[in-house]
PDB file of C-alpha atoms and ligand atoms in Angstrom:
ATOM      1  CA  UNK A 282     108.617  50.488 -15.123  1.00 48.00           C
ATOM      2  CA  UNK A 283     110.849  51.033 -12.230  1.00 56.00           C
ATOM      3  CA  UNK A 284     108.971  53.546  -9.945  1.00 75.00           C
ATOM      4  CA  UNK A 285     110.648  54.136  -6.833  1.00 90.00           C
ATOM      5  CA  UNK A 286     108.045  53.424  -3.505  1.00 96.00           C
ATOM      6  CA  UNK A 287     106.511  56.783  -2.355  1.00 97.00           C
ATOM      7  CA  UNK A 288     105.618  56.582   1.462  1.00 97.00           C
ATOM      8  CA  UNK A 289     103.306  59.076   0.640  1.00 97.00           C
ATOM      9  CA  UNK A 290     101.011  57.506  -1.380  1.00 98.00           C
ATOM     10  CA  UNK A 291      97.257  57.130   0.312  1.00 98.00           C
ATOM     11  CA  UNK A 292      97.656  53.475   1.202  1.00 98.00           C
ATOM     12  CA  UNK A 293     100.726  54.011   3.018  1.00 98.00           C
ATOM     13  CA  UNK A 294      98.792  56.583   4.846  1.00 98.00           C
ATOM     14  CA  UNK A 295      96.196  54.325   5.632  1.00 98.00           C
ATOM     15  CA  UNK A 296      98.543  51.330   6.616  1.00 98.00           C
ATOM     16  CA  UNK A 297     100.355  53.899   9.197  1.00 98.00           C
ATOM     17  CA  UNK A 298      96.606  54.953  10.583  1.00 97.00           C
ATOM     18  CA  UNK A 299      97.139  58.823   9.587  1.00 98.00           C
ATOM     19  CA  UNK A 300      93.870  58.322   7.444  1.00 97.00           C
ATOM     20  CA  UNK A 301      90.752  56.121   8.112  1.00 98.00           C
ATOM     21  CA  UNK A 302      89.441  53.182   6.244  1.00 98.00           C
ATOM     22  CA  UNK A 303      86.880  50.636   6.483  1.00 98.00           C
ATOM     23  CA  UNK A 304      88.829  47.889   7.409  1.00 98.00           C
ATOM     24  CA  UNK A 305      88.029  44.337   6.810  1.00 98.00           C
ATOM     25  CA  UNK A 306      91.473  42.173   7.996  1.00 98.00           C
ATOM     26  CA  UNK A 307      95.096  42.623   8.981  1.00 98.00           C
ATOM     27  CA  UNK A 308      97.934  40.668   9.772  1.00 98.00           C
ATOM     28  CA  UNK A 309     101.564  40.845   9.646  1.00 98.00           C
ATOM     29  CA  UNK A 310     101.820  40.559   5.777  1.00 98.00           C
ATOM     30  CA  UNK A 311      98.424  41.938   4.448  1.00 98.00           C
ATOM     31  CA  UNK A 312      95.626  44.265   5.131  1.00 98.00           C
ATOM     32  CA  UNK A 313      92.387  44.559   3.695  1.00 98.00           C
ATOM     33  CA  UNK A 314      89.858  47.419   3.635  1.00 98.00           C
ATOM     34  CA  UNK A 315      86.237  48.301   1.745  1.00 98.00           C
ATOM     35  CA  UNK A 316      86.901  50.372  -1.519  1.00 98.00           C
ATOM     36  CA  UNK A 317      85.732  54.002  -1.092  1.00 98.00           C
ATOM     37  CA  UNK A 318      84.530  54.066  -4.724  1.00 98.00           C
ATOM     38  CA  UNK A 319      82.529  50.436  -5.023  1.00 98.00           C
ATOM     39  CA  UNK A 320      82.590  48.884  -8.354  1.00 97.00           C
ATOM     40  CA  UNK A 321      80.452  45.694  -7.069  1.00 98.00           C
ATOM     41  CA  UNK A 322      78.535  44.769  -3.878  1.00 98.00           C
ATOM     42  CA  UNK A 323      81.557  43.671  -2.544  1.00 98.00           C
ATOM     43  CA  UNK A 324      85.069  45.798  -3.302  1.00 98.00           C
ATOM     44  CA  UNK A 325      87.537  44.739  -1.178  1.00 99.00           C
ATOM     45  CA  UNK A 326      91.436  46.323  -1.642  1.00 99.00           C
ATOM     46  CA  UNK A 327      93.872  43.804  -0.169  1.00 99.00           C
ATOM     47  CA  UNK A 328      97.544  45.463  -0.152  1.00 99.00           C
ATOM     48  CA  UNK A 329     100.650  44.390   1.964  1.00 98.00           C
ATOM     49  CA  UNK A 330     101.943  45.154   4.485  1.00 98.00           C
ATOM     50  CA  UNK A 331     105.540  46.330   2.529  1.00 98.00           C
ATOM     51  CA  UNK A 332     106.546  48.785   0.510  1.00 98.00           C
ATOM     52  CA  UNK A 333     105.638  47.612  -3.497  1.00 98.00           C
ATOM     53  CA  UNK A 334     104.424  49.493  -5.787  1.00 98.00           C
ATOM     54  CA  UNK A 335     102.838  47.011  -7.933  1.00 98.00           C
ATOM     55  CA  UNK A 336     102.111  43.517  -8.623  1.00 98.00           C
ATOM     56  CA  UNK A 337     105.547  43.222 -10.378  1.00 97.00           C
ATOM     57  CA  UNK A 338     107.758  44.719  -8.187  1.00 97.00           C
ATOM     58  CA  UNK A 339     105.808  42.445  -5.238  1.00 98.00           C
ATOM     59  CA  UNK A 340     106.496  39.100  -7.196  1.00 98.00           C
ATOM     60  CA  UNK A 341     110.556  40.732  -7.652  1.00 97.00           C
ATOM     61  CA  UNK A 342     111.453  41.926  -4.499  1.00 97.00           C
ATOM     62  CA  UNK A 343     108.962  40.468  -2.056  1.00 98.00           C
ATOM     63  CA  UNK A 344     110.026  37.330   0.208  1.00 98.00           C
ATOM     64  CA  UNK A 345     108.824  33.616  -0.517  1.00 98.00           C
ATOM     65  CA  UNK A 346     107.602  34.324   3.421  1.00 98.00           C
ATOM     66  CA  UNK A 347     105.372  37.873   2.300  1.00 98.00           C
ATOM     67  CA  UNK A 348     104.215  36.593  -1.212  1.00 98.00           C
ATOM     68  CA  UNK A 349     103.040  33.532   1.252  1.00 98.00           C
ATOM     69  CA  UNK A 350     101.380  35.918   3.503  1.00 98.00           C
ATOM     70  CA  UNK A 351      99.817  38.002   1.131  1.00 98.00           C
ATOM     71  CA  UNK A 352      97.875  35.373  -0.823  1.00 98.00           C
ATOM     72  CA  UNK A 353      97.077  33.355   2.295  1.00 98.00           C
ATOM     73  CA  UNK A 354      95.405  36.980   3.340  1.00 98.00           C
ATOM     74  CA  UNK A 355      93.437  36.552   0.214  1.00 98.00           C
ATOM     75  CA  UNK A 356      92.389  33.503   1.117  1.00 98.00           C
ATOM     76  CA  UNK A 357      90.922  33.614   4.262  1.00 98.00           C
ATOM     77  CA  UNK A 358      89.231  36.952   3.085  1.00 98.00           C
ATOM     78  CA  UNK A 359      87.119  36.141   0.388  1.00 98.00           C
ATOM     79  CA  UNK A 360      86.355  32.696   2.603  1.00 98.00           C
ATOM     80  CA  UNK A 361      85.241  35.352   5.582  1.00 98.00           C
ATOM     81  CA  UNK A 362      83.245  37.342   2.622  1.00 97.00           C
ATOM     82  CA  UNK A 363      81.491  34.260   1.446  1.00 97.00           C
ATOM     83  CA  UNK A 364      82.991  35.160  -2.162  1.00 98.00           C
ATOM     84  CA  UNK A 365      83.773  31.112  -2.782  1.00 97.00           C
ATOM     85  CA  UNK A 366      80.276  29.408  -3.413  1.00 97.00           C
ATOM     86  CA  UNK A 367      79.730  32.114  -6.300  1.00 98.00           C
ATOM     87  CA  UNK A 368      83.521  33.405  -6.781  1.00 98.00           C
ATOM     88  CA  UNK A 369      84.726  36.895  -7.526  1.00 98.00           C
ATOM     89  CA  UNK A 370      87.244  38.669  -9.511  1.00 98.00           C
ATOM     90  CA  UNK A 371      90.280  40.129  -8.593  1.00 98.00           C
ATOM     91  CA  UNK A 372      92.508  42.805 -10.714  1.00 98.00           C
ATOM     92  CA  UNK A 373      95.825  44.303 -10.318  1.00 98.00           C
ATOM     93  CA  UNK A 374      96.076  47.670 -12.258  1.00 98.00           C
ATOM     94  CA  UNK A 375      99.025  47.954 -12.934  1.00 97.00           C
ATOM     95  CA  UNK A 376     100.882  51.300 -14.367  1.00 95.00           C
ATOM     96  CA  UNK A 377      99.354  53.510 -16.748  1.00 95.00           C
ATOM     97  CA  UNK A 378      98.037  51.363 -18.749  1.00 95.00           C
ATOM     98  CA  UNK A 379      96.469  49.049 -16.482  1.00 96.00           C
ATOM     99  CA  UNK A 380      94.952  52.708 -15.251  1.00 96.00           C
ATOM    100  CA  UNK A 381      96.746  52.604 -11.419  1.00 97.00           C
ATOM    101  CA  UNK A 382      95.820  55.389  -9.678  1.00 97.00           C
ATOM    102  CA  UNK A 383      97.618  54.704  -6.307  1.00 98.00           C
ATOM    103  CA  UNK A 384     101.446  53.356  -6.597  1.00 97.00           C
ATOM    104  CA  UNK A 385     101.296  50.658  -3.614  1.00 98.00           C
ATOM    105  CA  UNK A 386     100.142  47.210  -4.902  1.00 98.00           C
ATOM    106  CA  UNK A 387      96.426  46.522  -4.307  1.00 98.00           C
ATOM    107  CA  UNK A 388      94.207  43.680  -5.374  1.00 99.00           C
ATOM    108  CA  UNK A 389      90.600  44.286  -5.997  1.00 98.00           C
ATOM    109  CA  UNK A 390      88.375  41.610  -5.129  1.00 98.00           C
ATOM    110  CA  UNK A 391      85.158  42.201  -6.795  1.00 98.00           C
ATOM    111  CA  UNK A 392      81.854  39.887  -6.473  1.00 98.00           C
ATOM    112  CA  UNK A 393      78.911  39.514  -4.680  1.00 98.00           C
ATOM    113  CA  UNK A 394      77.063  39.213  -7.542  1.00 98.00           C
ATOM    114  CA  UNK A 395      77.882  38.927 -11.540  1.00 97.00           C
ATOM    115  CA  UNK A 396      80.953  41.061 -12.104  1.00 97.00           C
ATOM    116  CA  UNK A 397      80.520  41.968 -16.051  1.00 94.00           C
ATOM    117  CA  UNK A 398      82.793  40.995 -18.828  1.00 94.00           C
ATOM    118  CA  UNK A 399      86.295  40.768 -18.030  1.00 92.00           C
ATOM    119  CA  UNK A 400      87.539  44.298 -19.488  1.00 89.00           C
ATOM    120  CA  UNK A 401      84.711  46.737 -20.684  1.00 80.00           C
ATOM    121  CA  UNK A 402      83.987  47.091 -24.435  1.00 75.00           C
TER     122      UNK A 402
HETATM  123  P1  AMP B  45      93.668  51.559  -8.957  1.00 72.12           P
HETATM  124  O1  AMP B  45      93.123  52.320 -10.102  1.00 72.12           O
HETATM  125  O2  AMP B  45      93.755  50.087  -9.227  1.00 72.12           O
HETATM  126  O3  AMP B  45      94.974  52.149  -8.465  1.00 72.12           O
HETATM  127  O4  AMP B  45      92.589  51.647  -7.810  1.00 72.12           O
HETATM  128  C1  AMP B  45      92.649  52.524  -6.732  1.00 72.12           C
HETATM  129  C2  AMP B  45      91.385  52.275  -5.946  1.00 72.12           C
HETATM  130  O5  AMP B  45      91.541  52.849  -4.678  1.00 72.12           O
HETATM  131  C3  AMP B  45      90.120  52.865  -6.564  1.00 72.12           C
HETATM  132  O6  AMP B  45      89.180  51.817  -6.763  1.00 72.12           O
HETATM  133  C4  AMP B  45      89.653  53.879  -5.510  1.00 72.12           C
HETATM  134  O7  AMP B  45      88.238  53.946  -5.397  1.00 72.12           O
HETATM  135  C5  AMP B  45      90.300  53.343  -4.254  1.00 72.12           C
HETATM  136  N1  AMP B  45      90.572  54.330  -3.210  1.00 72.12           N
HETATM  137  C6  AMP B  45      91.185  55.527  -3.337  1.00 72.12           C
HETATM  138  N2  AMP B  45      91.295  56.135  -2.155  1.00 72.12           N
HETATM  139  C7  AMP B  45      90.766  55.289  -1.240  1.00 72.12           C
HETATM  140  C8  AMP B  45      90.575  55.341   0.175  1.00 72.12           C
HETATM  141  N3  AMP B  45      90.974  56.401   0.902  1.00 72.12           N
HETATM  142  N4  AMP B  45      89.973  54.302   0.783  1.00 72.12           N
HETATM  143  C9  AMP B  45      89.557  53.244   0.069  1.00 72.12           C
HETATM  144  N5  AMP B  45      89.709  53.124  -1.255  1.00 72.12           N
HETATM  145  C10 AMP B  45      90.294  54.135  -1.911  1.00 72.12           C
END
């Protein structure tokens, strides 16, 4: 699906500091901050720091030097959330049916304990 970028989508809020979050990280190419809705004991979003809408249009448009960026992000924050000894999940919804709710690309990082079977019954 080619959905154009809409600045005013919540995250893009949040990345411009109009609305709060509970932020966990930020650098140049990613930012990470607690989901308002937890799903697991720890539900982290990590989105970048550009304007993609999802997962596919980061891995098309996005730089060699941002997709770097992004999943170094990842990286050190699931090592700074102590998510590698027992490992986590993470998800990209993507569209409708992946059931995306908010059109700039986010990656859930779920854990901090057993997440549950891969996609519900
Ligand atoms: P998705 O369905 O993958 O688009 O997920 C969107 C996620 O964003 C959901 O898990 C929501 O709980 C979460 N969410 C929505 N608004 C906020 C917000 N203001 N701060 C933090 N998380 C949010």
């Amino acid at each position: 699906f080619a959905m154009a970028y809409d600045d005013q989508n919540i995250f893009a809020k949040i990345l411009r500091g109009e609305i709060p979050c509970d932020k966990v990280y930020e650098d140049e190419y990613a930012m990470a901050f607690n989901d308002i809705a937890p799903k697991a004991p720890v539900h982290i979003l990590v989105i970048p720091t550009g304007r993609y809408v999802s997962i596919e249009d980061f891995g098309a448009r996005a730089s060699a030097e941002e997709v770097q960026g992004f999943f170094a992000a990842v990286a050190k924050i699931v090592n700074e959330q102590g998510l590698t000894e027992n490992g986590f999940r993470s998800i990209a919804n993507t569209g409708s049916d992946g059931g995306q709710e908010v059109a700039h690309f986010h990656l859930h990082i779920l854990g901090g304990a057993p997440v549950g079977p891969m996609v519900a019954p």
